[in-house]
Amino acid sequence: MEITADLLLKAYTIGVFPMAESHDSLDLHWIDPENRGILPLDKIHISRSLRKTLKKKPFEIRCNTAFADVLEMCSATTSQRPDTWINPLIKKIYTQLHERGFAHSVECWLDGKLVGGLYGVSLGGAFFGESMFSRRSDASKVALIHLAARLVKGNYSLLDTQFTTEHLSQFGTIEIDREIYKKCLFEAMQAPARFPLELSENELSDFIESCKGNRPTLYIED
């Protein structure tokens, strides 16, 4: 079966997403995990050290100005990540989704260089986080907080992380059963949400303030 952008959008609406075996694989596989990772937008934990970083504003934050570059950086192998699941077909299809307004990137820039960011797919009030990268300390963390603040502003109710990891758990990511996830997905798909490209300093500050008191699912000393 040929995987197209339209088919991919339909798959997301029923809780299925594609992955490749490796960055140079020619095939894609449909994934429908028994347990799904989500990051509740009203329970996000921001550590004290990350709050300090956000206050210093070390990066210029942009949205959708270098989507293809974010994809490329997320797919790149490193000494810490010798392989990735983003192959050429993934890049092609998600670029098409971006051109149609369904996929977005949040980018961290430093001295004119892209040093961190993430990308994902937006449908209704659900945002499906796909991948992130960091070439400077805390860059991907800052991008994630900026994403979450935008989703709250845009009336989203579901931030899907697909899986849970130690990195994501420090922000409050939880794992839920497939059936529960699909109920959350159905409800989120009905929401009249819209991805906001702009976020004011006050809106970001208000979001960070609203996260005070939230605890991570995996405790990490702040």
Short mmCIF file of C-alpha atoms in Angstrom, two decimals:
data_model
loop_
_atom_site.label_atom_id
_atom_site.label_comp_id
_atom_site.label_asym_id
_atom_site.label_seq_id
_atom_site.Cartn_x
_atom_site.Cartn_y
_atom_site.Cartn_z
CA MET A 1 0.00 0.00 0.00
CA GLU A 2 1.34 3.40 -0.95
CA ILE A 3 1.53 5.75 2.02
CA THR A 4 0.37 9.24 1.11
CA ALA A 5 -0.20 12.42 3.09
CA ASP A 6 -3.98 11.86 3.00
CA LEU A 7 -3.62 8.29 4.23
CA LEU A 8 -1.34 9.47 7.01
CA LEU A 9 -3.89 12.02 8.19
CA LYS A 10 -6.58 9.35 8.30
CA ALA A 11 -4.26 7.10 10.30
CA TYR A 12 -3.70 9.80 12.90
CA THR A 13 -7.44 10.18 13.42
CA ILE A 14 -7.64 6.55 14.55
CA GLY A 15 -4.48 6.63 16.65
CA VAL A 16 -1.98 5.04 14.25
CA PHE A 17 1.34 6.50 13.11
CA PRO A 18 4.22 5.36 10.85
CA MET A 19 7.85 4.63 11.65
CA ALA A 20 10.78 3.29 9.65
CA GLU A 21 13.20 0.64 10.90
CA SER A 22 16.13 3.00 10.29
CA HIS A 23 17.02 6.29 8.65
CA ASP A 24 17.98 4.54 5.41
CA SER A 25 15.13 2.02 5.34
CA LEU A 26 12.86 2.00 2.29
CA ASP A 27 9.73 0.88 4.15
CA LEU A 28 7.38 2.21 6.80
CA HIS A 29 5.45 0.33 9.46
CA TRP A 30 2.17 1.33 11.09
CA ILE A 31 2.41 1.61 14.87
CA ASP A 32 -0.57 1.31 17.24
CA PRO A 33 0.97 0.91 20.72
CA GLU A 34 -0.93 -0.89 23.47
CA ASN A 35 0.15 1.89 25.82
CA ARG A 36 0.43 5.48 24.60
CA GLY A 37 2.50 8.36 25.91
CA ILE A 38 0.81 11.72 26.40
CA LEU A 39 1.87 14.94 28.11
CA PRO A 40 -1.13 16.45 29.94
CA LEU A 41 -1.07 20.15 29.15
CA ASP A 42 -2.40 21.10 32.60
CA LYS A 43 0.21 19.04 34.48
CA ILE A 44 3.49 19.93 32.77
CA HIS A 45 6.45 20.11 35.12
CA ILE A 46 9.16 22.72 34.52
CA SER A 47 12.26 22.29 36.67
CA ARG A 48 13.83 25.22 38.48
CA SER A 49 16.89 25.04 36.25
CA LEU A 50 14.76 25.12 33.10
CA ARG A 51 12.75 28.04 34.48
CA LYS A 52 16.01 29.94 34.87
CA THR A 53 17.00 29.09 31.31
CA LEU A 54 13.64 30.22 29.97
CA LYS A 55 13.95 33.47 31.91
CA LYS A 56 17.35 34.16 30.33
CA LYS A 57 15.90 33.67 26.81
CA PRO A 58 19.09 32.19 25.31
CA PHE A 59 17.40 31.37 21.99
CA GLU A 60 15.31 33.10 19.40
CA ILE A 61 12.15 31.03 19.01
CA ARG A 62 10.56 30.70 15.59
CA CYS A 63 7.78 28.51 14.21
CA ASN A 64 7.61 27.03 10.71
CA THR A 65 10.55 28.99 9.32
CA ALA A 66 12.82 25.98 8.74
CA PHE A 67 10.61 22.91 8.83
CA ALA A 68 12.77 20.93 6.38
CA ASP A 69 15.90 21.72 8.38
CA VAL A 70 14.25 20.57 11.61
CA LEU A 71 13.28 17.31 9.91
CA GLU A 72 16.84 16.87 8.68
CA MET A 73 18.36 17.55 12.10
CA CYS A 74 15.90 15.18 13.80
CA SER A 75 16.87 12.44 11.34
CA ALA A 76 20.61 12.98 11.68
CA THR A 77 22.65 10.35 13.50
CA THR A 78 24.97 11.32 16.34
CA SER A 79 27.34 9.52 18.70
CA GLN A 80 24.52 9.40 21.24
CA ARG A 81 21.93 8.40 18.63
CA PRO A 82 23.53 6.10 16.03
CA ASP A 83 20.27 5.60 14.13
CA THR A 84 16.83 7.17 13.74
CA TRP A 85 13.41 6.12 12.44
CA ILE A 86 13.08 9.07 10.02
CA ASN A 87 13.76 7.86 6.48
CA PRO A 88 13.43 9.72 3.14
CA LEU A 89 9.76 8.75 2.77
CA ILE A 90 8.97 10.17 6.22
CA LYS A 91 10.67 13.41 5.23
CA LYS A 92 8.73 13.60 1.97
CA ILE A 93 5.29 12.96 3.48
CA TYR A 94 5.71 15.24 6.49
CA THR A 95 7.01 18.02 4.27
CA GLN A 96 3.80 17.68 2.27
CA LEU A 97 1.77 17.87 5.50
CA HIS A 98 3.67 21.00 6.45
CA GLU A 99 2.96 22.59 3.08
CA ARG A 100 -0.73 21.86 3.63
CA GLY A 101 -0.72 23.39 7.12
CA PHE A 102 -0.96 20.17 9.14
CA ALA A 103 2.64 19.88 10.38
CA HIS A 104 4.53 22.49 12.38
CA SER A 105 8.01 23.08 13.74
CA VAL A 106 9.15 24.98 16.81
CA GLU A 107 12.74 26.12 16.39
CA CYS A 108 15.52 27.45 18.63
CA TRP A 109 18.00 29.75 16.92
CA LEU A 110 21.31 31.03 18.28
CA ASP A 111 23.50 33.52 16.40
CA GLY A 112 21.62 32.78 13.19
CA LYS A 113 21.99 29.00 13.50
CA LEU A 114 19.31 26.39 14.13
CA VAL A 115 20.41 24.66 17.36
CA GLY A 116 17.29 22.84 18.53
CA GLY A 117 13.66 22.18 17.83
CA LEU A 118 10.85 19.76 17.25
CA TYR A 119 8.08 19.01 14.80
CA GLY A 120 4.69 17.36 14.85
CA VAL A 121 1.25 17.06 13.29
CA SER A 122 -1.83 19.09 14.22
CA LEU A 123 -5.39 17.82 13.79
CA GLY A 124 -8.32 19.38 15.59
CA GLY A 125 -7.28 19.86 19.22
CA ALA A 126 -4.62 17.14 19.07
CA PHE A 127 -0.93 17.66 18.45
CA PHE A 128 1.16 14.61 17.66
CA GLY A 129 4.77 15.23 18.63
CA GLU A 130 7.09 13.40 16.25
CA SER A 131 10.71 14.14 17.08
CA MET A 132 13.04 16.71 18.60
CA PHE A 133 16.75 17.51 18.52
CA SER A 134 19.22 19.63 20.42
CA ARG A 135 22.65 20.97 19.48
CA ARG A 136 22.89 23.28 22.51
CA SER A 137 22.10 22.63 26.15
CA ASP A 138 18.34 22.76 26.90
CA ALA A 139 17.39 23.72 23.33
CA SER A 140 14.90 20.88 22.83
CA LYS A 141 13.49 21.44 26.34
CA VAL A 142 12.90 25.12 25.59
CA ALA A 143 11.23 24.18 22.30
CA LEU A 144 8.92 21.76 24.10
CA ILE A 145 7.80 24.37 26.62
CA HIS A 146 7.16 26.88 23.83
CA LEU A 147 5.15 24.22 22.01
CA ALA A 148 3.05 23.44 25.10
CA ALA A 149 2.38 27.14 25.73
CA ARG A 150 1.19 27.54 22.15
CA LEU A 151 -1.06 24.51 22.42
CA VAL A 152 -2.70 25.90 25.54
CA LYS A 153 -3.16 29.25 23.80
CA GLY A 154 -4.60 27.49 20.73
CA ASN A 155 -7.19 25.49 22.71
CA TYR A 156 -5.58 22.06 22.25
CA SER A 157 -6.44 19.29 24.70
CA LEU A 158 -4.05 16.50 23.69
CA LEU A 159 -0.28 16.45 23.30
CA ASP A 160 0.60 12.96 22.06
CA THR A 161 4.23 11.92 22.65
CA GLN A 162 3.63 8.42 21.23
CA PHE A 163 5.88 6.76 23.81
CA THR A 164 7.23 7.61 27.25
CA THR A 165 10.95 8.11 27.79
CA GLU A 166 13.07 9.16 30.74
CA HIS A 167 13.63 12.50 29.00
CA LEU A 168 9.91 13.16 28.51
CA SER A 169 8.90 11.83 31.93
CA GLN A 170 10.69 14.71 33.64
CA PHE A 171 8.05 17.01 32.09
CA GLY A 172 5.13 14.90 33.32
CA THR A 173 4.53 12.51 30.43
CA ILE A 174 2.28 9.60 31.40
CA GLU A 175 1.33 6.32 29.78
CA ILE A 176 -2.31 5.44 29.15
CA ASP A 177 -4.11 2.41 27.76
CA ARG A 178 -4.82 2.34 24.02
CA GLU A 179 -8.59 2.48 24.44
CA ILE A 180 -8.42 5.39 26.86
CA TYR A 181 -6.10 7.17 24.47
CA LYS A 182 -8.51 6.74 21.59
CA LYS A 183 -11.33 8.25 23.65
CA CYS A 184 -9.09 11.24 24.44
CA LEU A 185 -8.17 11.47 20.76
CA PHE A 186 -11.82 11.44 19.65
CA GLU A 187 -12.67 14.24 22.08
CA ALA A 188 -9.64 16.28 21.04
CA MET A 189 -10.49 15.95 17.37
CA GLN A 190 -13.75 17.79 17.99
CA ALA A 191 -12.04 20.86 19.46
CA PRO A 192 -11.91 24.07 17.35
CA ALA A 193 -8.18 24.52 17.92
CA ARG A 194 -5.69 26.46 15.85
CA PHE A 195 -1.90 26.35 16.06
CA PRO A 196 -0.62 29.83 17.03
CA LEU A 197 2.66 30.81 15.40
CA GLU A 198 3.16 33.75 17.75
CA LEU A 199 3.45 33.74 21.54
CA SER A 200 3.94 36.89 23.58
CA GLU A 201 6.31 37.12 26.53
CA ASN A 202 3.33 37.57 28.86
CA GLU A 203 1.60 34.47 27.45
CA LEU A 204 4.75 32.41 27.97
CA SER A 205 5.22 33.79 31.49
CA ASP A 206 1.61 33.04 32.38
CA PHE A 207 1.98 29.48 31.12
CA ILE A 208 5.19 28.90 33.08
CA GLU A 209 3.51 30.31 36.20
CA SER A 210 0.53 27.98 35.73
CA CYS A 211 2.89 25.00 35.80
CA LYS A 212 4.20 25.73 39.29
CA GLY A 213 3.41 22.92 41.71
CA ASN A 214 3.24 20.23 39.03
CA ARG A 215 5.48 17.24 39.64
CA PRO A 216 7.25 15.02 37.08
CA THR A 217 6.25 11.37 36.70
CA LEU A 218 9.94 10.52 37.02
CA TYR A 219 11.45 12.45 39.89
CA ILE A 220 14.62 14.32 38.98
CA GLU A 221 16.22 16.67 41.49
CA ASP A 222 15.83 20.28 40.34
#
